Coordinates of C-alpha atoms in Angstrom, one line a residue:
M194 CA 0.0 0.0 0.1
S195 CA 1.4 3.5 -1.0
D196 CA 2.0 6.3 1.5
D197 CA -0.5 8.4 -0.4
S198 CA -3.3 6.0 -0.1
S199 CA -2.4 5.3 3.5
N200 CA -2.6 9.0 4.3
K201 CA -5.9 9.3 2.6
R202 CA -7.3 6.4 4.7
V203 CA -6.1 8.0 7.9
T204 CA -7.6 11.3 6.9
A205 CA -10.9 9.7 6.1
N206 CA -10.9 8.0 9.5
K207 CA -10.2 11.2 11.2
I208 CA -13.1 12.8 9.4
K209 CA -15.4 10.1 10.3
T210 CA -14.4 10.2 13.9
Y211 CA -14.8 14.0 13.9
R212 CA -18.3 13.8 12.5
K213 CA -19.4 11.2 15.0
T214 CA -18.0 13.3 17.9
G215 CA -19.6 16.5 16.5
N216 CA -23.0 14.6 16.0
K217 CA -22.9 13.3 19.6
K218 CA -22.1 16.8 21.0
E219 CA -24.8 18.4 19.0
G220 CA -27.3 15.7 20.0
R221 CA -26.5 16.3 23.7
K222 CA -26.7 20.1 23.3
W223 CA -30.1 19.7 21.6
V224 CA -31.4 17.5 24.4
V225 CA -30.2 19.9 27.1
T226 CA -31.7 22.9 25.2
I227 CA -35.1 21.2 24.6
V228 CA -35.4 20.2 28.2
L229 CA -34.7 23.7 29.5
V230 CA -37.0 25.3 26.8
T231 CA -39.7 22.8 27.8
F232 CA -39.4 23.6 31.4
V233 CA -39.6 27.4 30.8
I234 CA -42.5 27.3 28.4
S235 CA -44.4 24.8 30.5
A236 CA -43.9 26.8 33.6
M237 CA -45.1 30.0 32.0
L238 CA -48.2 28.5 30.3
Q239 CA -49.2 26.7 33.6
M240 CA -48.8 30.0 35.5
I241 CA -51.0 31.8 32.9
Q242 CA -53.6 29.1 32.9
S243 CA -53.7 28.9 36.6
G244 CA -53.8 32.6 37.2
L245 CA -56.6 33.1 34.6
M246 CA -58.8 30.2 35.6
N247 CA -58.9 31.5 39.2
R248 CA -60.2 34.9 38.0
V249 CA -62.6 34.3 35.1
N250 CA -66.1 33.1 34.8
L251 CA -67.3 30.0 33.2
I252 CA -67.6 31.3 29.6
M253 CA -64.1 32.8 29.7
A254 CA -62.8 29.4 31.1
F255 CA -64.1 27.7 28.1
I256 CA -62.6 30.3 25.8
I257 CA -59.1 29.9 27.4
L258 CA -59.4 26.1 27.1
S259 CA -60.3 26.5 23.4
I260 CA -57.3 28.7 23.0
F261 CA -54.9 26.1 24.3
I262 CA -56.5 23.4 22.1
A263 CA -56.0 25.7 19.1
I264 CA -52.4 26.4 20.0
G265 CA -51.8 22.6 20.0
V266 CA -53.4 22.1 16.7
L267 CA -51.6 25.2 15.1
F268 CA -48.2 24.1 16.2
D269 CA -48.9 20.5 15.0
I270 CA -49.8 22.0 11.6
I271 CA -46.5 23.9 11.5
G272 CA -44.5 20.8 12.5
V273 CA -46.1 18.7 9.8
A274 CA -45.7 21.4 7.2
V275 CA -42.0 21.9 7.8
T276 CA -41.3 18.2 7.4
S277 CA -43.4 18.0 4.3
A278 CA -42.2 21.2 2.5
Q279 CA -39.5 21.3 -0.2
E280 CA -36.4 23.6 0.1
T281 CA -35.9 24.2 -3.6
P282 CA -38.8 26.8 -4.3
F283 CA -37.3 29.1 -1.5
H284 CA -33.9 29.5 -3.1
S285 CA -35.0 31.7 -5.8
L286 CA -37.0 33.9 -3.3
S287 CA -33.9 33.9 -1.0
S288 CA -31.6 35.2 -3.9
R289 CA -34.1 37.9 -4.5
K290 CA -33.9 39.0 -0.9
V291 CA -37.6 38.2 -0.1
R292 CA -38.3 38.5 3.6
G293 CA -38.8 35.0 5.1
A294 CA -37.3 32.9 2.4
K295 CA -33.9 32.3 4.1
E296 CA -35.7 31.6 7.3
A297 CA -37.9 29.1 5.6
V298 CA -34.9 27.3 4.2
R299 CA -33.4 27.2 7.7
L300 CA -36.7 25.7 9.1
I301 CA -36.8 23.1 6.4
R302 CA -33.1 22.2 6.8
N303 CA -33.8 21.8 10.6
A304 CA -37.1 19.9 10.0
D305 CA -36.3 17.2 12.6
K306 CA -35.8 19.8 15.4
V307 CA -38.6 22.1 14.3
G308 CA -41.0 19.0 14.1
S309 CA -39.8 17.8 17.5
F310 CA -40.4 21.2 19.1
C311 CA -43.7 21.9 17.5
N312 CA -45.4 18.3 17.7
D313 CA -43.7 16.9 20.7
V314 CA -42.7 19.8 23.0
I315 CA -45.6 22.2 22.4
G316 CA -48.1 19.4 21.8
D317 CA -47.3 17.6 25.0
I318 CA -47.2 21.0 27.1
V319 CA -50.5 22.1 25.7
G320 CA -52.0 18.7 26.3
I321 CA -51.1 18.7 30.0
I322 CA -52.3 22.3 30.4
S323 CA -55.5 21.5 28.7
G324 CA -56.0 18.7 31.1
S325 CA -55.5 21.2 34.0
A326 CA -57.9 23.7 32.5
T327 CA -60.4 20.9 32.0
T328 CA -60.1 19.9 35.6
A329 CA -60.7 23.6 36.7
I330 CA -63.8 23.8 34.5
V331 CA -65.1 20.5 36.0
I332 CA -64.7 22.0 39.5
M333 CA -66.4 25.3 38.4
L334 CA -69.4 23.5 36.8
F335 CA -69.8 21.1 39.7
S336 CA -69.7 23.9 42.3
L337 CA -72.4 25.8 40.3
G338 CA -74.6 22.8 40.7
Y339 CA -75.0 22.1 36.9
F340 CA -74.1 18.4 37.4
K341 CA -74.6 16.0 40.2
S342 CA -71.9 13.5 39.3
E343 CA -68.3 15.1 39.1
F344 CA -67.0 11.7 37.9
V345 CA -69.3 11.6 34.9
L346 CA -68.7 15.4 34.2
T347 CA -65.0 14.7 34.1
I348 CA -65.2 11.8 31.7
V349 CA -67.6 13.7 29.3
L350 CA -65.5 16.9 29.3
T351 CA -62.2 15.1 29.0
A352 CA -63.6 13.1 26.1
V353 CA -64.8 16.3 24.4
V354 CA -61.4 18.0 24.7
A355 CA -59.6 14.9 23.5
A356 CA -62.0 14.7 20.4
L357 CA -61.5 18.3 19.5
T358 CA -57.8 18.1 19.8
I359 CA -57.4 14.9 17.8
G360 CA -59.9 15.9 15.3
G361 CA -58.3 19.3 14.8
K362 CA -54.9 17.8 14.3
A363 CA -56.2 15.2 11.9
L364 CA -57.7 18.0 9.8
G365 CA -54.7 20.2 10.2
K366 CA -52.3 17.5 8.9
R367 CA -54.2 17.4 5.6
V368 CA -54.0 21.2 5.3
A369 CA -50.4 21.2 6.4
I370 CA -49.4 18.7 3.7
E371 CA -51.4 20.4 0.9
K372 CA -50.2 23.9 1.8
S373 CA -46.9 23.1 3.2
G374 CA -44.9 25.8 1.2
T375 CA -47.4 28.6 2.1
I376 CA -47.4 27.6 5.7
V377 CA -43.6 27.5 6.0
F378 CA -43.2 30.7 4.1
T379 CA -45.6 32.5 6.5
V380 CA -43.8 31.1 9.5
G381 CA -40.5 32.1 7.9
K382 CA -41.7 35.7 7.6
I383 CA -42.7 35.7 11.3
V384 CA -39.3 34.2 12.3
S385 CA -37.5 36.9 10.2
F386 CA -38.7 39.5 12.7
I387 CA -37.8 37.5 15.7
A388 CA -34.5 35.6 14.7
P389 CA -33.6 36.5 11.2
V390 CA -30.9 34.6 9.3
K391 CA -27.7 36.7 9.4
E392 CA -26.0 37.5 6.2
K393 CA -22.5 35.8 5.9
N394 CA -19.7 38.3 5.6
T395 CA -17.7 37.2 2.6
A396 CA -15.4 40.2 2.7
K397 CA -11.8 39.5 3.5
P398 CA -10.4 40.9 6.8
K399 CA -8.4 44.1 6.4
S400 CA -5.1 42.4 7.3
E401 CA -5.6 40.0 4.5
N402 CA -6.4 42.7 2.0
A403 CA -3.4 44.7 3.1
K404 CA -1.3 41.5 2.7
A405 CA -2.6 40.8 -0.8
A406 CA -2.1 44.4 -1.9
K407 CA 1.6 44.3 -0.7
E408 CA 2.2 41.0 -2.6
N409 CA 0.8 42.7 -5.8
D410 CA 3.0 45.7 -5.4
D411 CA 6.1 43.4 -5.0

């Protein structure tokens, strides 16, 4: 075996090892990030839900519950749309500096993380909070004397919430697949105001430009 082929093999092994190490580090970083984000979002939403439920009437309580269900369905639609959308149509928009195009490309390239956040993190958090809101409504209804059996009321209301959530997500998945490009582009525009993709600075540093100019003079 020649020295050249041996060096290539060693280099290939180094690259493979580096990629594996990098993927593991990135995977651990993502897990830690998602755990922290889940904790913060869950705590915030639970505080909002608990604070509101203790201060509103029955009608407003149902409205708040409906909002949480809608949030879960909406993020599920976004997650499915991102995993279904194609990256190619956004390249021409990105080259023309259309707002949201670069962000849409970034979303699609990170479809696994975006899908995990939208479908799993937000979906699970909203599901838990919806359950808490449902319990609060059951207590309100029972205390007002509308139902004699709290057990039956809990079963009925929980079943209604589950049906609305699952039905909404089932309908949303169809819309998400059919309109994936439009949905991702819309989300990209929103993201462009919150966390825009930064332009890469292709200009050479001043030191390199000065060095190049000196070499040309010589």
